[in-house]
């Protein structure tokens, strides 16, 4: 019960701050105060507006907000987000462009389950829609999943990816961003051995911890420093009575957000202070750069306790993927069985979350894959976010990934024939 009390206490703290912000904004905006101008009243209204918006966004799932895209015919075509596979812990979405002929490229974008919603990849999706049929894994907030749905750990996550790849077929080009990279590699190896006809055509792994020990970071050091007992005691809580998942053990999104922001506390504090002054001067807007970024950054989701704990223990502490001894439902997955899925890795030179060396380790694990089906790219000056959604992605990495997909389209199955 103490776990549930802690969860509800955090939600009460968030709700109270949202209420305080709304109260300050409303009181300071009372028309009578206009008769006695005072800069402090304006600052109180600005503080209330920023505070209310910030704490409100923490429990709201952002919308994709992709309404239309321009096509080759010179017209804007509407984009409809359709659910093509529905599962308890995550769906497979398709961004269908109405009135446009089907694109020859099919891309499965595997979104991370690391605290934020799949909408964190919104700009990545927008950049790919004009050139491909784009599908995205949309993971659900664990607080909204009833306990009756069962558990969800990294083995279940891997099997979800296997099902999604099977659904899309062998012409699929998979792009995994950050956290799911090692499990995507495992899913491809699982298919290579047990259902080779369902394998994807290519696989691009972006900034993922395939071998966390290759280049230690603060994230990997933390995983080494704490015990599993400490993690379970300090990070795991029980969903409170407010949500459908009441009773489910989770790693709460609010707790994750506190960890995210503590890593760059000074920068976030300055950003919110500057925003309050901009609002007080009338220089802010609903969709200014601050709100666009923080509306997404502050929107966090709970992870199931078993997924979080198994990720730390099996991927980071035990290095099961890095040592090629990952097991899914009693079956040992052999990454060396991948022989005809072209694999590319992308890393950022300034990535402080998944540092250079961690992701490229995937190529050494693919012992059965010929060198002509392997590629790697290290983006100079790019941090973690930039390699999948920033300027580096738009200008350099995206064109390279599309060229890799097109350049290997005629080689992958030929490699299989050679091997046979």
CSV table of C-alpha atoms in Angstrom, one decimal, residues 1-397:
chain,number,residue,atom,x,y,z
A,1,UNK,CA,0.0,0.0,0.0
A,2,UNK,CA,2.9,2.3,0.6
A,3,UNK,CA,3.8,2.1,-3.1
A,4,UNK,CA,0.3,3.2,-4.0
A,5,UNK,CA,0.4,6.0,-1.4
A,6,UNK,CA,3.7,7.3,-2.9
A,7,UNK,CA,2.3,7.3,-6.5
A,8,UNK,CA,-0.8,9.2,-5.4
A,9,UNK,CA,1.3,11.6,-3.4
A,10,UNK,CA,3.3,12.5,-6.6
A,11,UNK,CA,0.1,12.9,-8.5
A,12,UNK,CA,-1.3,15.1,-5.8
A,13,UNK,CA,1.9,17.3,-5.8
A,14,UNK,CA,1.5,17.7,-9.6
A,15,UNK,CA,-2.2,18.4,-9.4
A,16,UNK,CA,-1.6,21.0,-6.6
A,17,UNK,CA,1.0,22.9,-8.6
A,18,UNK,CA,-1.2,22.9,-11.7
A,19,UNK,CA,-4.0,24.3,-9.5
A,20,UNK,CA,-1.7,27.0,-7.9
A,21,UNK,CA,-0.6,28.1,-11.4
A,22,UNK,CA,-4.2,28.3,-12.6
A,23,UNK,CA,-5.2,30.2,-9.4
A,24,UNK,CA,-2.3,32.7,-9.7
A,25,UNK,CA,-3.0,33.3,-13.4
A,26,UNK,CA,-6.8,33.8,-12.8
A,27,UNK,CA,-6.4,36.1,-9.8
A,28,UNK,CA,-3.7,38.2,-11.4
A,29,UNK,CA,-5.8,38.6,-14.5
A,30,UNK,CA,-8.8,40.0,-12.6
A,31,UNK,CA,-10.0,43.1,-14.4
A,32,UNK,CA,-10.0,45.3,-11.3
A,33,UNK,CA,-6.2,45.0,-11.1
A,34,UNK,CA,-5.9,46.9,-14.4
A,35,UNK,CA,-6.8,50.1,-12.4
A,36,UNK,CA,-3.6,49.9,-10.4
A,37,UNK,CA,-0.8,48.7,-12.7
A,38,UNK,CA,1.9,46.8,-10.9
A,39,UNK,CA,4.7,44.8,-12.6
A,40,UNK,CA,4.4,42.2,-9.9
A,41,UNK,CA,0.9,41.4,-10.9
A,42,UNK,CA,1.9,40.8,-14.4
A,43,UNK,CA,4.8,38.6,-13.3
A,44,UNK,CA,2.3,36.6,-11.1
A,45,UNK,CA,0.0,36.1,-14.1
A,46,UNK,CA,3.0,35.0,-16.2
A,47,UNK,CA,4.3,32.6,-13.5
A,48,UNK,CA,0.8,31.1,-13.2
A,49,UNK,CA,0.4,30.6,-17.0
A,50,UNK,CA,3.8,28.9,-17.4
A,51,UNK,CA,3.3,26.8,-14.2
A,52,UNK,CA,-0.2,25.6,-15.1
A,53,UNK,CA,0.7,24.7,-18.6
A,54,UNK,CA,3.8,22.8,-17.5
A,55,UNK,CA,2.2,20.6,-14.8
A,56,UNK,CA,-0.9,20.0,-17.0
A,57,UNK,CA,1.2,18.7,-19.9
A,58,UNK,CA,2.8,16.0,-17.6
A,59,UNK,CA,-0.4,13.8,-17.8
A,60,UNK,CA,-1.5,14.6,-21.3
A,61,UNK,CA,-0.6,12.4,-24.3
A,62,UNK,CA,0.5,14.7,-27.1
A,63,UNK,CA,-1.3,14.5,-30.5
A,64,UNK,CA,0.7,13.7,-33.6
A,65,UNK,CA,-0.6,17.0,-35.2
A,66,UNK,CA,0.4,15.9,-38.7
A,67,UNK,CA,-2.5,17.1,-40.8
A,68,UNK,CA,-1.2,17.2,-44.4
A,69,UNK,CA,2.0,17.0,-46.5
A,70,UNK,CA,2.8,18.3,-50.0
A,71,UNK,CA,3.2,15.6,-52.6
A,72,UNK,CA,4.8,15.4,-56.1
A,73,UNK,CA,1.5,16.5,-57.8
A,74,UNK,CA,1.9,19.9,-56.2
A,75,UNK,CA,-1.0,19.5,-53.8
A,76,UNK,CA,-1.3,19.0,-50.1
A,77,UNK,CA,-2.6,15.6,-49.1
A,78,UNK,CA,-4.3,14.8,-45.8
A,79,UNK,CA,-2.6,12.4,-43.4
A,80,UNK,CA,-4.7,10.0,-41.5
A,81,UNK,CA,-3.2,8.1,-38.5
A,82,UNK,CA,-4.6,4.6,-38.6
A,83,UNK,CA,-4.2,1.7,-36.2
A,84,UNK,CA,-3.3,-1.4,-38.1
A,85,UNK,CA,-2.3,-3.7,-35.2
A,86,UNK,CA,-3.8,-3.3,-31.8
A,87,UNK,CA,-2.3,-4.8,-28.7
A,88,UNK,CA,-2.7,-4.2,-24.9
A,89,UNK,CA,0.7,-2.6,-24.4
A,90,UNK,CA,1.2,-0.9,-27.8
A,91,UNK,CA,-0.3,-0.5,-31.3
A,92,UNK,CA,1.2,-0.3,-34.8
A,93,UNK,CA,0.2,2.9,-36.5
A,94,UNK,CA,0.2,3.8,-40.2
A,95,UNK,CA,0.5,7.4,-41.4
A,96,UNK,CA,-1.8,7.0,-44.5
A,97,UNK,CA,-1.6,9.8,-47.1
A,98,UNK,CA,-5.0,10.1,-48.7
A,99,UNK,CA,-5.0,10.2,-52.5
A,100,UNK,CA,-1.4,9.4,-52.9
A,101,UNK,CA,-0.2,6.2,-54.7
A,102,UNK,CA,1.5,3.8,-52.4
A,103,UNK,CA,5.2,4.4,-51.9
A,104,UNK,CA,7.6,1.6,-52.8
A,105,UNK,CA,9.5,2.1,-49.5
A,106,UNK,CA,7.9,0.7,-46.3
A,107,UNK,CA,9.5,2.0,-43.1
A,108,UNK,CA,8.8,0.7,-39.6
A,109,UNK,CA,9.9,3.3,-37.1
A,110,UNK,CA,10.4,1.7,-33.7
A,111,UNK,CA,9.9,4.3,-31.0
A,112,UNK,CA,11.6,4.1,-27.7
A,113,UNK,CA,9.8,3.1,-24.5
A,114,UNK,CA,11.9,5.3,-22.2
A,115,UNK,CA,9.6,7.7,-20.5
A,116,UNK,CA,8.2,9.7,-23.5
A,117,UNK,CA,5.5,8.9,-26.0
A,118,UNK,CA,6.1,7.9,-29.5
A,119,UNK,CA,5.2,11.5,-30.6
A,120,UNK,CA,8.8,12.4,-29.6
A,121,UNK,CA,9.5,11.2,-33.1
A,122,UNK,CA,7.0,13.5,-34.7
A,123,UNK,CA,9.6,15.4,-36.7
A,124,UNK,CA,11.3,12.1,-37.8
A,125,UNK,CA,7.9,10.9,-39.0
A,126,UNK,CA,7.2,14.1,-40.9
A,127,UNK,CA,10.6,13.9,-42.6
A,128,UNK,CA,10.0,10.3,-43.8
A,129,UNK,CA,6.3,10.5,-44.9
A,130,UNK,CA,7.0,12.2,-48.3
A,131,UNK,CA,9.3,9.3,-49.3
A,132,UNK,CA,7.8,6.2,-47.7
A,133,UNK,CA,4.8,4.4,-46.2
A,134,UNK,CA,5.6,5.1,-42.5
A,135,UNK,CA,4.5,2.8,-39.6
A,136,UNK,CA,5.3,3.6,-36.0
A,137,UNK,CA,5.1,1.6,-32.7
A,138,UNK,CA,2.9,3.5,-30.4
A,139,UNK,CA,3.5,2.3,-26.8
A,140,UNK,CA,0.8,2.7,-24.2
A,141,UNK,CA,1.1,4.4,-20.8
A,142,UNK,CA,1.3,1.5,-18.3
A,143,UNK,CA,-0.9,3.4,-15.8
A,144,UNK,CA,-3.8,3.0,-18.2
A,145,UNK,CA,-3.4,-0.8,-18.8
A,146,UNK,CA,-5.4,-3.0,-16.3
A,147,UNK,CA,-3.5,-5.5,-14.3
A,148,UNK,CA,-5.6,-8.2,-16.0
A,149,UNK,CA,-3.5,-7.6,-19.2
A,150,UNK,CA,-0.6,-9.3,-17.6
A,151,UNK,CA,3.1,-8.5,-17.6
A,152,UNK,CA,5.3,-6.7,-20.2
A,153,UNK,CA,9.0,-7.1,-20.0
A,154,UNK,CA,11.8,-6.9,-22.7
A,155,UNK,CA,10.9,-10.4,-23.9
A,156,UNK,CA,7.3,-9.3,-24.5
A,157,UNK,CA,8.6,-6.1,-26.2
A,158,UNK,CA,10.8,-8.2,-28.5
A,159,UNK,CA,7.8,-10.5,-29.4
A,160,UNK,CA,5.7,-7.4,-30.1
A,161,UNK,CA,8.3,-6.3,-32.6
A,162,UNK,CA,8.4,-9.7,-34.2
A,163,UNK,CA,4.6,-9.6,-34.7
A,164,UNK,CA,4.8,-6.1,-36.2
A,165,UNK,CA,7.5,-7.2,-38.6
A,166,UNK,CA,5.5,-10.3,-39.6
A,167,UNK,CA,2.5,-8.1,-40.2
A,168,UNK,CA,4.3,-5.7,-42.5
A,169,UNK,CA,6.2,-8.4,-44.4
A,170,UNK,CA,9.7,-8.9,-45.8
A,171,UNK,CA,9.9,-5.6,-47.8
A,172,UNK,CA,10.0,-3.6,-44.5
A,173,UNK,CA,12.9,-1.3,-43.6
A,174,UNK,CA,13.2,-1.0,-39.9
A,175,UNK,CA,14.5,2.1,-38.1
A,176,UNK,CA,15.0,1.7,-34.4
A,177,UNK,CA,15.7,4.8,-32.3
A,178,UNK,CA,17.7,4.6,-29.1
A,179,UNK,CA,16.4,2.2,-26.4
A,180,UNK,CA,14.8,-0.3,-28.8
A,181,UNK,CA,17.9,-0.9,-30.9
A,182,UNK,CA,19.2,-4.0,-29.0
A,183,UNK,CA,15.7,-5.5,-28.9
A,184,UNK,CA,15.1,-4.8,-32.5
A,185,UNK,CA,18.3,-6.5,-33.4
A,186,UNK,CA,17.1,-9.5,-31.3
A,187,UNK,CA,13.7,-9.5,-33.0
A,188,UNK,CA,15.4,-9.6,-36.4
A,189,UNK,CA,17.6,-12.5,-35.3
A,190,UNK,CA,14.6,-14.3,-33.9
A,191,UNK,CA,12.9,-14.1,-37.2
A,192,UNK,CA,16.1,-15.0,-39.1
A,193,UNK,CA,16.1,-18.4,-37.3
A,194,UNK,CA,12.4,-19.2,-36.8
A,195,UNK,CA,10.6,-17.4,-39.6
A,196,UNK,CA,13.1,-16.2,-42.2
A,197,UNK,CA,10.4,-15.3,-44.8
A,198,UNK,CA,9.2,-12.6,-42.4
A,199,UNK,CA,12.5,-10.9,-41.9
A,200,UNK,CA,12.8,-7.1,-42.8
A,201,UNK,CA,14.8,-6.0,-45.8
A,202,UNK,CA,17.0,-3.5,-43.9
A,203,UNK,CA,17.6,-2.4,-40.3
A,204,UNK,CA,18.9,0.9,-39.2
A,205,UNK,CA,19.9,1.3,-35.5
A,206,UNK,CA,20.2,4.9,-34.3
A,207,UNK,CA,22.0,5.7,-31.1
A,208,UNK,CA,21.1,2.5,-29.3
A,209,UNK,CA,22.9,0.7,-26.4
A,210,UNK,CA,23.8,-2.5,-28.1
A,211,UNK,CA,26.9,-2.8,-26.0
A,212,UNK,CA,26.6,-0.3,-23.1
A,213,UNK,CA,30.1,-1.2,-21.8
A,214,UNK,CA,31.8,-0.2,-25.1
A,215,UNK,CA,31.8,3.5,-24.1
A,216,UNK,CA,30.6,4.2,-20.5
A,217,UNK,CA,28.4,7.2,-19.9
A,218,UNK,CA,26.6,8.5,-16.9
A,219,UNK,CA,23.6,6.3,-17.8
A,220,UNK,CA,25.7,3.1,-17.9
A,221,UNK,CA,27.6,4.1,-14.7
A,222,UNK,CA,24.3,4.5,-12.9
A,223,UNK,CA,23.3,1.1,-14.0
A,224,UNK,CA,26.5,-0.4,-12.7
A,225,UNK,CA,26.5,1.6,-9.4
A,226,UNK,CA,23.1,0.6,-8.1
A,227,UNK,CA,21.8,-2.8,-7.2
A,228,UNK,CA,18.5,-4.2,-8.5
A,229,UNK,CA,17.2,-4.2,-5.0
A,230,UNK,CA,17.9,-0.5,-4.7
A,231,UNK,CA,16.2,0.2,-8.0
A,232,UNK,CA,13.1,-1.7,-7.1
A,233,UNK,CA,12.9,0.0,-3.7
A,234,UNK,CA,13.4,3.6,-5.0
A,235,UNK,CA,12.1,3.6,-8.5
A,236,UNK,CA,9.1,1.3,-8.5
A,237,UNK,CA,5.6,2.4,-7.4
A,238,UNK,CA,2.1,1.1,-7.6
A,239,UNK,CA,-0.5,2.9,-9.8
A,240,UNK,CA,-3.0,4.8,-7.7
A,241,UNK,CA,-6.8,4.7,-7.8
A,242,UNK,CA,-7.2,7.5,-10.4
A,243,UNK,CA,-6.2,5.3,-13.4
A,244,UNK,CA,-7.3,2.1,-15.1
A,245,UNK,CA,-4.1,0.4,-14.2
A,246,UNK,CA,-4.7,0.7,-10.5
A,247,UNK,CA,-2.4,-1.8,-8.6
A,248,UNK,CA,0.1,-2.2,-11.5
A,249,UNK,CA,3.7,-1.9,-10.5
A,250,UNK,CA,5.4,0.8,-12.6
A,251,UNK,CA,8.4,3.1,-13.0
A,252,UNK,CA,6.3,6.4,-12.9
A,253,UNK,CA,6.7,8.9,-15.6
A,254,UNK,CA,6.8,11.8,-13.1
A,255,UNK,CA,9.8,10.1,-11.4
A,256,UNK,CA,11.5,9.7,-14.8
A,257,UNK,CA,10.9,13.3,-15.6
A,258,UNK,CA,12.5,14.4,-12.3
A,259,UNK,CA,15.5,12.3,-13.3
A,260,UNK,CA,15.6,13.8,-16.8
A,261,UNK,CA,15.5,17.4,-15.6
A,262,UNK,CA,18.0,16.9,-12.8
A,263,UNK,CA,20.6,16.0,-15.4
A,264,UNK,CA,20.4,19.5,-16.8
A,265,UNK,CA,18.7,21.4,-13.9
A,266,UNK,CA,20.4,24.7,-14.6
A,267,UNK,CA,19.5,24.8,-18.3
A,268,UNK,CA,15.8,23.9,-17.6
A,269,UNK,CA,15.6,26.4,-14.7
A,270,UNK,CA,16.9,29.2,-17.0
A,271,UNK,CA,14.5,28.1,-19.8
A,272,UNK,CA,11.5,28.4,-17.6
A,273,UNK,CA,12.6,31.7,-16.0
A,274,UNK,CA,13.2,33.2,-19.4
A,275,UNK,CA,9.7,32.0,-20.5
A,276,UNK,CA,8.0,33.7,-17.6
A,277,UNK,CA,9.7,37.0,-18.5
A,278,UNK,CA,8.6,36.5,-22.2
A,279,UNK,CA,5.0,35.9,-21.1
A,280,UNK,CA,5.0,38.9,-18.8
A,281,UNK,CA,6.3,41.1,-21.7
A,282,UNK,CA,3.7,39.6,-24.1
A,283,UNK,CA,6.4,38.1,-26.3
A,284,UNK,CA,5.3,34.4,-25.9
A,285,UNK,CA,2.8,32.5,-27.9
A,286,UNK,CA,1.0,29.2,-27.7
A,287,UNK,CA,3.4,27.5,-30.2
A,288,UNK,CA,6.6,29.3,-29.5
A,289,UNK,CA,9.9,27.3,-29.4
A,290,UNK,CA,9.7,26.9,-25.6
A,291,UNK,CA,6.1,25.5,-25.6
A,292,UNK,CA,6.8,23.3,-28.6
A,293,UNK,CA,9.7,21.7,-26.9
A,294,UNK,CA,8.4,21.4,-23.4
A,295,UNK,CA,4.8,20.3,-24.4
A,296,UNK,CA,6.5,17.2,-25.7
A,297,UNK,CA,9.4,16.9,-23.2
A,298,UNK,CA,7.1,17.2,-20.1
A,299,UNK,CA,4.6,14.6,-21.4
A,300,UNK,CA,5.8,11.4,-19.8
A,301,UNK,CA,4.4,7.9,-19.5
A,302,UNK,CA,4.8,5.1,-16.9
A,303,UNK,CA,6.7,2.0,-17.8
A,304,UNK,CA,5.8,-1.4,-16.4
A,305,UNK,CA,8.2,-2.3,-13.5
A,306,UNK,CA,9.2,-5.6,-15.2
A,307,UNK,CA,10.2,-3.8,-18.4
A,308,UNK,CA,12.3,-1.2,-16.6
A,309,UNK,CA,14.0,-3.7,-14.3
A,310,UNK,CA,14.6,-6.3,-17.0
A,311,UNK,CA,16.1,-3.6,-19.2
A,312,UNK,CA,18.6,-2.5,-16.6
A,313,UNK,CA,19.5,-6.0,-15.5
A,314,UNK,CA,19.6,-7.9,-18.8
A,315,UNK,CA,20.7,-5.2,-21.2
A,316,UNK,CA,23.0,-2.9,-19.1
A,317,UNK,CA,24.2,-5.1,-16.2
A,318,UNK,CA,24.4,-8.5,-17.7
A,319,UNK,CA,25.0,-7.4,-21.3
A,320,UNK,CA,22.9,-10.3,-22.8
A,321,UNK,CA,22.6,-8.6,-26.2
A,322,UNK,CA,26.3,-7.5,-26.3
A,323,UNK,CA,27.4,-11.1,-25.4
A,324,UNK,CA,24.8,-12.7,-27.8
A,325,UNK,CA,23.1,-14.7,-25.1
A,326,UNK,CA,19.7,-13.1,-25.0
A,327,UNK,CA,16.8,-15.5,-24.4
A,328,UNK,CA,13.1,-15.0,-25.5
A,329,UNK,CA,10.6,-17.5,-24.1
A,330,UNK,CA,13.2,-20.1,-23.5
A,331,UNK,CA,14.8,-19.7,-27.0
A,332,UNK,CA,18.3,-18.4,-27.2
A,333,UNK,CA,18.5,-15.7,-29.9
A,334,UNK,CA,21.6,-16.0,-32.0
A,335,UNK,CA,22.4,-12.7,-33.7
A,336,UNK,CA,24.8,-14.5,-36.0
A,337,UNK,CA,21.8,-16.0,-37.7
A,338,UNK,CA,21.1,-12.7,-39.5
A,339,UNK,CA,22.5,-13.3,-43.0
A,340,UNK,CA,20.5,-11.2,-45.4
A,341,UNK,CA,19.2,-8.2,-43.5
A,342,UNK,CA,21.3,-5.2,-44.4
A,343,UNK,CA,22.3,-3.4,-41.1
A,344,UNK,CA,23.3,0.2,-40.6
A,345,UNK,CA,24.3,1.9,-37.4
A,346,UNK,CA,24.1,5.7,-36.7
A,347,UNK,CA,25.9,7.4,-33.8
A,348,UNK,CA,26.4,11.0,-32.7
A,349,UNK,CA,29.9,12.1,-31.9
A,350,UNK,CA,28.6,14.2,-28.9
A,351,UNK,CA,25.9,11.7,-27.7
A,352,UNK,CA,26.2,11.6,-23.9
A,353,UNK,CA,23.4,9.0,-23.5
A,354,UNK,CA,24.4,6.3,-26.0
A,355,UNK,CA,28.0,7.2,-26.7
A,356,UNK,CA,29.9,6.3,-29.9
A,357,UNK,CA,30.9,2.7,-29.9
A,358,UNK,CA,27.7,1.4,-28.1
A,359,UNK,CA,25.6,1.1,-31.3
A,360,UNK,CA,28.2,0.2,-33.9
A,361,UNK,CA,28.9,-3.0,-31.8
A,362,UNK,CA,25.9,-4.5,-33.6
A,363,UNK,CA,27.9,-5.0,-36.7
A,364,UNK,CA,30.4,-7.2,-34.9
A,365,UNK,CA,27.6,-9.3,-33.5
A,366,UNK,CA,26.3,-9.9,-37.0
A,367,UNK,CA,28.9,-12.6,-37.8
A,368,UNK,CA,26.8,-14.2,-40.5
A,369,UNK,CA,26.2,-11.0,-42.4
A,370,UNK,CA,28.6,-10.2,-45.3
A,371,UNK,CA,30.4,-6.8,-45.1
A,372,UNK,CA,28.6,-5.5,-48.2
A,373,UNK,CA,25.4,-5.5,-46.1
A,374,UNK,CA,26.9,-3.5,-43.2
A,375,UNK,CA,27.2,0.2,-42.9
A,376,UNK,CA,28.0,2.7,-40.2
A,377,UNK,CA,27.9,6.5,-39.8
A,378,UNK,CA,29.3,8.7,-37.1
A,379,UNK,CA,27.7,12.2,-37.2
A,380,UNK,CA,30.2,14.9,-36.2
A,381,UNK,CA,28.9,17.4,-33.6
A,382,UNK,CA,25.6,15.7,-33.1
A,383,UNK,CA,24.1,14.9,-29.7
A,384,UNK,CA,21.5,12.2,-28.9
A,385,UNK,CA,18.4,14.1,-30.0
A,386,UNK,CA,20.1,15.5,-33.1
A,387,UNK,CA,20.7,12.1,-34.7
A,388,UNK,CA,17.0,11.3,-35.1
A,389,UNK,CA,15.2,14.6,-35.0
A,390,UNK,CA,17.5,17.6,-35.3
A,391,UNK,CA,19.4,19.4,-38.0
A,392,UNK,CA,21.9,16.6,-38.3
A,393,UNK,CA,19.1,14.1,-39.0
A,394,UNK,CA,17.4,16.4,-41.6
A,395,UNK,CA,20.5,17.4,-43.5
A,396,UNK,CA,22.8,14.5,-43.3
A,397,UNK,CA,21.5,11.3,-41.6
